[in-house]
Short mmCIF file of C-alpha atoms in Angstrom, two decimals:
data_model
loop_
_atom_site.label_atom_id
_atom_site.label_comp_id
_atom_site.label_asym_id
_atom_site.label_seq_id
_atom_site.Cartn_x
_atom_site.Cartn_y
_atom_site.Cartn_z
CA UNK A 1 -0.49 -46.23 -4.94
CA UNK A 2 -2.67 -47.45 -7.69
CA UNK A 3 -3.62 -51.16 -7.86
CA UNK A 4 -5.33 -53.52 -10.43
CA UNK A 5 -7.02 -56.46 -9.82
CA UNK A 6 -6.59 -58.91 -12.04
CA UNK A 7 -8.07 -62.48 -13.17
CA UNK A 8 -8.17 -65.47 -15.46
CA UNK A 9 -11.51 -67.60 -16.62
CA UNK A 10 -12.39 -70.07 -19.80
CA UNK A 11 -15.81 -71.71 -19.76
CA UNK A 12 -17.10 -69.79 -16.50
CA UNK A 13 -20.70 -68.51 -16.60
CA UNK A 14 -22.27 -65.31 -14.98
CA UNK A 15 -23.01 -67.73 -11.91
CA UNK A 16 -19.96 -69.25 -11.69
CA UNK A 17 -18.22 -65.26 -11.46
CA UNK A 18 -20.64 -63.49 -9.68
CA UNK A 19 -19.64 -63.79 -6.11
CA UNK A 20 -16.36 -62.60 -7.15
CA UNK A 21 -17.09 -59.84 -8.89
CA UNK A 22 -20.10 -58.73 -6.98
CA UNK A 23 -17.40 -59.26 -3.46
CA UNK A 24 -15.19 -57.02 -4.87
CA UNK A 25 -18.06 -54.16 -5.59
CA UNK A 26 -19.36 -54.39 -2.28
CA UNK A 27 -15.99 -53.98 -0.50
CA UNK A 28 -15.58 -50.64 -1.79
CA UNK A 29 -12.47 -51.20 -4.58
CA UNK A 30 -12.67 -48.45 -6.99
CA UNK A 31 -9.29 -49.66 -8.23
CA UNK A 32 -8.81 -51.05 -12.04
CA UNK A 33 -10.31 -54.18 -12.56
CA UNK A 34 -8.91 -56.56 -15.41
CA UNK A 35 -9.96 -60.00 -16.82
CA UNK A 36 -7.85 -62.08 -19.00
CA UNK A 37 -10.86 -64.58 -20.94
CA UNK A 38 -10.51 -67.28 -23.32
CA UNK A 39 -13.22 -69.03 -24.24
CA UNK A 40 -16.49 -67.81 -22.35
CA UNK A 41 -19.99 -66.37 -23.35
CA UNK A 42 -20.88 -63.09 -25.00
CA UNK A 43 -23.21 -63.00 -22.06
CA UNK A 44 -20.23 -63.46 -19.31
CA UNK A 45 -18.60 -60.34 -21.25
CA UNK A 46 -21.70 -57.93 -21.18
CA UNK A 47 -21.88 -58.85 -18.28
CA UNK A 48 -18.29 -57.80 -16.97
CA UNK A 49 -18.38 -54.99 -19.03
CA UNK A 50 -21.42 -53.83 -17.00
CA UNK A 51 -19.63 -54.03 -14.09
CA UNK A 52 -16.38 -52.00 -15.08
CA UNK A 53 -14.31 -54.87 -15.91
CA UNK A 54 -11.57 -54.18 -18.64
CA UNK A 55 -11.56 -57.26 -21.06
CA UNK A 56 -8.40 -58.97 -22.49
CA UNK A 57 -9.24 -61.51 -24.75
CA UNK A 58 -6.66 -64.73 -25.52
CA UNK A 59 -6.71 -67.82 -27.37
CA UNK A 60 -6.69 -71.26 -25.49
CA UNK A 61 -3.19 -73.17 -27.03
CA UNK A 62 -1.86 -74.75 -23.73
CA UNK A 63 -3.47 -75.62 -20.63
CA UNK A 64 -4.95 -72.62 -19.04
CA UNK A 65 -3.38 -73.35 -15.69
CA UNK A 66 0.04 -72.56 -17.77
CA UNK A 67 -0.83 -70.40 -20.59
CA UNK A 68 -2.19 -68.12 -18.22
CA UNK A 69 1.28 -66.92 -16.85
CA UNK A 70 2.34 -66.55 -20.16
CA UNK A 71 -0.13 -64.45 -21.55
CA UNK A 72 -0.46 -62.06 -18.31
CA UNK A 73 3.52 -61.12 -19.13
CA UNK A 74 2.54 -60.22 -22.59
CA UNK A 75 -0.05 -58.57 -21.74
CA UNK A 76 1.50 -56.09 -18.26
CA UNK A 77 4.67 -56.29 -20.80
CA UNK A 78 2.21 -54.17 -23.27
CA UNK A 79 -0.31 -52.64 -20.74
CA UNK A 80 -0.46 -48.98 -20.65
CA UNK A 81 -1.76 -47.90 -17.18
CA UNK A 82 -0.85 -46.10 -14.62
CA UNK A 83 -1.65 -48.51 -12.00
CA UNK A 84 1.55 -49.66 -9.66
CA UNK A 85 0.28 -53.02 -8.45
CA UNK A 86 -1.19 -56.16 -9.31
CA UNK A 87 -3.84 -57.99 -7.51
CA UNK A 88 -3.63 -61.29 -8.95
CA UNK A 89 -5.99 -63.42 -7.75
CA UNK A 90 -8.01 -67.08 -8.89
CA UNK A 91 -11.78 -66.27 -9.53
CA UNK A 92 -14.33 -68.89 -9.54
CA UNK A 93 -13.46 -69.63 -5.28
CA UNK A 94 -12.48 -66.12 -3.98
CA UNK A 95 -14.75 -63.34 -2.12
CA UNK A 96 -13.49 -60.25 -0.95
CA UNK A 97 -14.39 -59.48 2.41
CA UNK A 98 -12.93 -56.03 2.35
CA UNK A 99 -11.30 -53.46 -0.30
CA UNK A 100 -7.97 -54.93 -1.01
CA UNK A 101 -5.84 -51.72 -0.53
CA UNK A 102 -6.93 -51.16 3.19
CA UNK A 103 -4.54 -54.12 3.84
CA UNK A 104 -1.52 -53.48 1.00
CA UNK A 105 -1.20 -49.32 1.71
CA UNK A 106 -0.50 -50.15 5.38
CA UNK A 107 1.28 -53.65 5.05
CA UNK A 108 3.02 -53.75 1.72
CA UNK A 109 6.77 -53.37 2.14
CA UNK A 110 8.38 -55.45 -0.88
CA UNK A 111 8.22 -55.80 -4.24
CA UNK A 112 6.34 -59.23 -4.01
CA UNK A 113 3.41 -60.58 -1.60
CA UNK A 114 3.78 -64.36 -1.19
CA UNK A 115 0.88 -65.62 0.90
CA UNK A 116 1.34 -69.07 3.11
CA UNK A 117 -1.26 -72.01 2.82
CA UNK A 118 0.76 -72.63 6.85
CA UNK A 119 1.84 -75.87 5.75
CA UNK A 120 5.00 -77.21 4.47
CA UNK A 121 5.11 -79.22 1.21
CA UNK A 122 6.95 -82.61 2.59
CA UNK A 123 3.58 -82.54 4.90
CA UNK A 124 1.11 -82.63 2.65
CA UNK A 125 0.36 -85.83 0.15
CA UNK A 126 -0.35 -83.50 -2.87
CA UNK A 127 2.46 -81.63 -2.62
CA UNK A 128 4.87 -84.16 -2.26
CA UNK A 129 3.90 -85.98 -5.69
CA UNK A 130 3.20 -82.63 -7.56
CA UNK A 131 6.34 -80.62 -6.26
CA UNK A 132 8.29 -83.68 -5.81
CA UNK A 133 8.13 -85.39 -8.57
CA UNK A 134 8.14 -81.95 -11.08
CA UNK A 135 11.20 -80.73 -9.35
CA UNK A 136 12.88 -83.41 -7.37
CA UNK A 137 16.43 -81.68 -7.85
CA UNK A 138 14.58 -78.44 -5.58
CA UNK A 139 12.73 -80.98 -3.60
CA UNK A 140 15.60 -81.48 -1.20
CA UNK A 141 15.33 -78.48 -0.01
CA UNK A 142 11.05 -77.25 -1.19
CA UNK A 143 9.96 -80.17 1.08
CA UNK A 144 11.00 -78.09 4.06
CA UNK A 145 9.59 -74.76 2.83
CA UNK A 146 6.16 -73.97 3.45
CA UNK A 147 3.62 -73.40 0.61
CA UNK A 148 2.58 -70.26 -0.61
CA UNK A 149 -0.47 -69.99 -2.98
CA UNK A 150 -0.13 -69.43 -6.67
CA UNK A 151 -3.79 -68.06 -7.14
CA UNK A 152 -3.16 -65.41 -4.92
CA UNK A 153 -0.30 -63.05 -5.31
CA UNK A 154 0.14 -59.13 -5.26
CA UNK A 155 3.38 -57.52 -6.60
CA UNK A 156 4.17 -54.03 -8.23
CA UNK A 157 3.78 -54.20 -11.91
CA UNK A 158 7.15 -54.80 -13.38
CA UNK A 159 8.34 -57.72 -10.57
CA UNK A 160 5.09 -59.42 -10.88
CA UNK A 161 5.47 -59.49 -14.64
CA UNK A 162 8.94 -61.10 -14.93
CA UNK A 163 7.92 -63.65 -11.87
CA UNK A 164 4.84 -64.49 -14.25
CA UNK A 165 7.16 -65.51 -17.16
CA UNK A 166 9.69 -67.30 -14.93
CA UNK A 167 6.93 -69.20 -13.53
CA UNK A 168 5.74 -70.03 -17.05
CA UNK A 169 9.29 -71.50 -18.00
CA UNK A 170 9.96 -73.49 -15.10
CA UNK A 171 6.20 -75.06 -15.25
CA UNK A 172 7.47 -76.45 -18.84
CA UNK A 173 10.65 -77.66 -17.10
CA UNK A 174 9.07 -80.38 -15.31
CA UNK A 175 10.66 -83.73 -14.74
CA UNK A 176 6.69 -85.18 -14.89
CA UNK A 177 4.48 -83.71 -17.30
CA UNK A 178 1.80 -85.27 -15.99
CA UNK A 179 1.51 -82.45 -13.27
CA UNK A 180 0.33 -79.11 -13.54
CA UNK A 181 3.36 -77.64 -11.88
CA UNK A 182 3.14 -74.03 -11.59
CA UNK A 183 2.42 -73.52 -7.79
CA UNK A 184 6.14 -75.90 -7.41
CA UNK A 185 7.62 -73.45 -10.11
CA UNK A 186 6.24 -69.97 -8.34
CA UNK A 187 7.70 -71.73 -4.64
CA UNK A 188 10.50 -72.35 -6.29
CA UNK A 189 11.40 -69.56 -7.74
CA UNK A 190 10.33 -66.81 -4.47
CA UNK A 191 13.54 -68.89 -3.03
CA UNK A 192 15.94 -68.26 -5.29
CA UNK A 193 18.64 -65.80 -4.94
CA UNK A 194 17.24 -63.22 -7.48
CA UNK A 195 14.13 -62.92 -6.39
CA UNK A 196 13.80 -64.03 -2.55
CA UNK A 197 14.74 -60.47 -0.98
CA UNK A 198 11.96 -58.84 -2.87
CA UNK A 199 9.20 -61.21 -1.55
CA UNK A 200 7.36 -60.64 1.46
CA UNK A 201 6.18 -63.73 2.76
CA UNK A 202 2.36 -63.18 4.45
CA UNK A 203 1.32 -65.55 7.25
CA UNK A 204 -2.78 -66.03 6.99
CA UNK A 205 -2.92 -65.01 10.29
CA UNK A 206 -1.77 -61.66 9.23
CA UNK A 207 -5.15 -61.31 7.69
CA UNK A 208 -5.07 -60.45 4.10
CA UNK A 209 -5.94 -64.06 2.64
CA UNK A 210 -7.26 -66.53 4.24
CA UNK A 211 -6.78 -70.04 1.94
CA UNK A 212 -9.30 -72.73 3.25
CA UNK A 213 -8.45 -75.88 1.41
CA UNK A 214 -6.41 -77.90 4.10
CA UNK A 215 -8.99 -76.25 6.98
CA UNK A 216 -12.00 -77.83 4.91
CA UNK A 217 -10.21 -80.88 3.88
CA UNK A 218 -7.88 -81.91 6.27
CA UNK A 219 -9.01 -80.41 9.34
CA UNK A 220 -6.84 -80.97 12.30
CA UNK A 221 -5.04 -83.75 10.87
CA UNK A 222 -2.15 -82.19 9.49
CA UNK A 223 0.73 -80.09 11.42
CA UNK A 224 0.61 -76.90 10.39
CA UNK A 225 2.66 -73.89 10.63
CA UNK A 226 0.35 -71.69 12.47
CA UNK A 227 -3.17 -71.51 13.31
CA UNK A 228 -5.90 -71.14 10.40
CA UNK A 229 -8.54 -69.16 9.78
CA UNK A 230 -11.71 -69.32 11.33
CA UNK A 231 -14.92 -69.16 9.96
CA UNK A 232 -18.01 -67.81 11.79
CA UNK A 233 -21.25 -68.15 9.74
CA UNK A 234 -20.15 -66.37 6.27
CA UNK A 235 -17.51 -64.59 7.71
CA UNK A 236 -13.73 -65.94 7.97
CA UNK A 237 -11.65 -64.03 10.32
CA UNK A 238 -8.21 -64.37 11.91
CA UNK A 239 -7.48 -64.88 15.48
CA UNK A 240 -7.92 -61.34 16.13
CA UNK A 241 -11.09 -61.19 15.39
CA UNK A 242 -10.23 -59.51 11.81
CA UNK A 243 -12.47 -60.05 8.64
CA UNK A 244 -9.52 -61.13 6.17
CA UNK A 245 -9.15 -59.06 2.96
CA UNK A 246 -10.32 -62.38 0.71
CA UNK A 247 -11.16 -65.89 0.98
CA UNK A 248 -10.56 -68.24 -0.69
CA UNK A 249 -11.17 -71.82 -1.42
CA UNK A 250 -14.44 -71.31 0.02
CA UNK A 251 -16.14 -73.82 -2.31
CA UNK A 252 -14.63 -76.89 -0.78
CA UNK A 253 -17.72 -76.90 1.48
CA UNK A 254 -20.68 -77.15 -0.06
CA UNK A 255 -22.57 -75.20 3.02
CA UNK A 256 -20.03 -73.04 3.35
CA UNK A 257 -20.53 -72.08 -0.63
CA UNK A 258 -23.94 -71.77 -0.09
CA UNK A 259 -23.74 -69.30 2.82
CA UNK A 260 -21.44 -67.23 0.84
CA UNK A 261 -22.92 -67.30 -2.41
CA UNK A 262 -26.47 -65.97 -1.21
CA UNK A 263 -24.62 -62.87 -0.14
CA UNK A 264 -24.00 -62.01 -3.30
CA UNK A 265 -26.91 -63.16 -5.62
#
């Protein structure tokens, strides 16, 4: 299998990408690597460049949040590679602790890699007005499913592709515009009949991503699905003792950010 990882940044500096990009150098991905930039620095693109990045370049029209989805199916729609999957991933609060495609060539076994934040949306204030009030003909139903991150999925080329478009559409659907909806849209839509038996749905404690939001936030406080990560020093590991594949979220504590940041000035 041949994999891509692939991200999204407007207005990021050198600093604000570098423990990304230097996380995935370390852990030993020789994979492709592409970046989909709007508006950001000559500097930030030498700088990519330098480290084998492929650059896509895209003008801002919509909110990025949105736009993003839409230009990422124009773009795989066009891509010429050979590469079979997708590693799509946020940028400015994810590390890689280890190469991606240790985890996916053993563990992979669907089109589609949904990865849980252990947490179902009618138990979480956030959710409930986002996803609620975007989608509140789903939300009978979404407020019992659990969330599953839309800054973090991996699919093979072609699924990933259409789910970015549909995810796209149903984030202009909203009933309340004032939300950024796409992380209802994306649960949404891994539910439906079409696409829910080609989605593998990843537990954190299985140890590919570890998403540390509610941990750093919310603590204890909430009841949750399964137990989170732990972290130990710079390190966040599952229950077994297992470095996950990537972190992410780490930013929502500033010493945690700190810790992890030095290892990769």
């Amino acid at each position: 299998m041949k994999y891509t990882i692939v991200g999204c940044i407007t207005k990021y500096g050198i600093e604000q990408i570098k423990p990304f990009v230097e996380s995935i150098e370390q852990s030993g991905f020789n994979g492709e690597k592409l970046m989909l930039v709007y508006d950001i620095s000559k500097e930030t693109i030498e700088y990519l460049d330098s480290k084998g990045w492929l650059i896509t370049q895209s003008e801002p029209q919509q909110h990025i949040i949105l736009q993003r989805f839409r230009d990422m199916y124009a773009l795989l729609q066009s891509y010429e590679t050979e590469t079979d999957v997708i590693i799509w991933v946020d940028v400015k609060d994810i590390v890689f602790q280890k190469d991606p495609t240790e985890w996916l060539n053993t563990n992979m076994n669907k089109d589609i890699l949904a990865f849980s934040e252990s947490l179902k949306f009618g138990d979480e204030a956030w959710a409930r007005l986002n996803a609620g009030t975007s989608f509140p003909m789903e939300w009978e139903w979404l407020q019992n499913e659990e969330i599953y991150c839309a800054g973090t999925i991996v699919g093979k080329k072609e699924a990933i592709r259409d789910l970015f478009i549909d995810i796209y559409r149903w984030s202009l659907t909203t009933s309340n515009p004032e939300q950024l909806a796409d992380q209802a849209a994306y649960n949404i839509i891994i539910h439906l009949n079409q696409f829910k038996d080609k989605v593998q749905f990843v537990k954190q404690q299985e140890g590919f991503a570890a998403q540390l939001h509610l941990k750093l936030k919310k603590g204890d406080t909430l009841p949750y699905t399964e137990i989170l990560p732990k972290i130990d020093g710079s390190e966040v590991k599952n229950e077994k003792d297992e470095l996950y594949t990537l972190v992410h979220q780490y930013d929502r504590n500033e010493e945690l950010k700190q810790l992890i940041e030095n290892k990769y000035k």
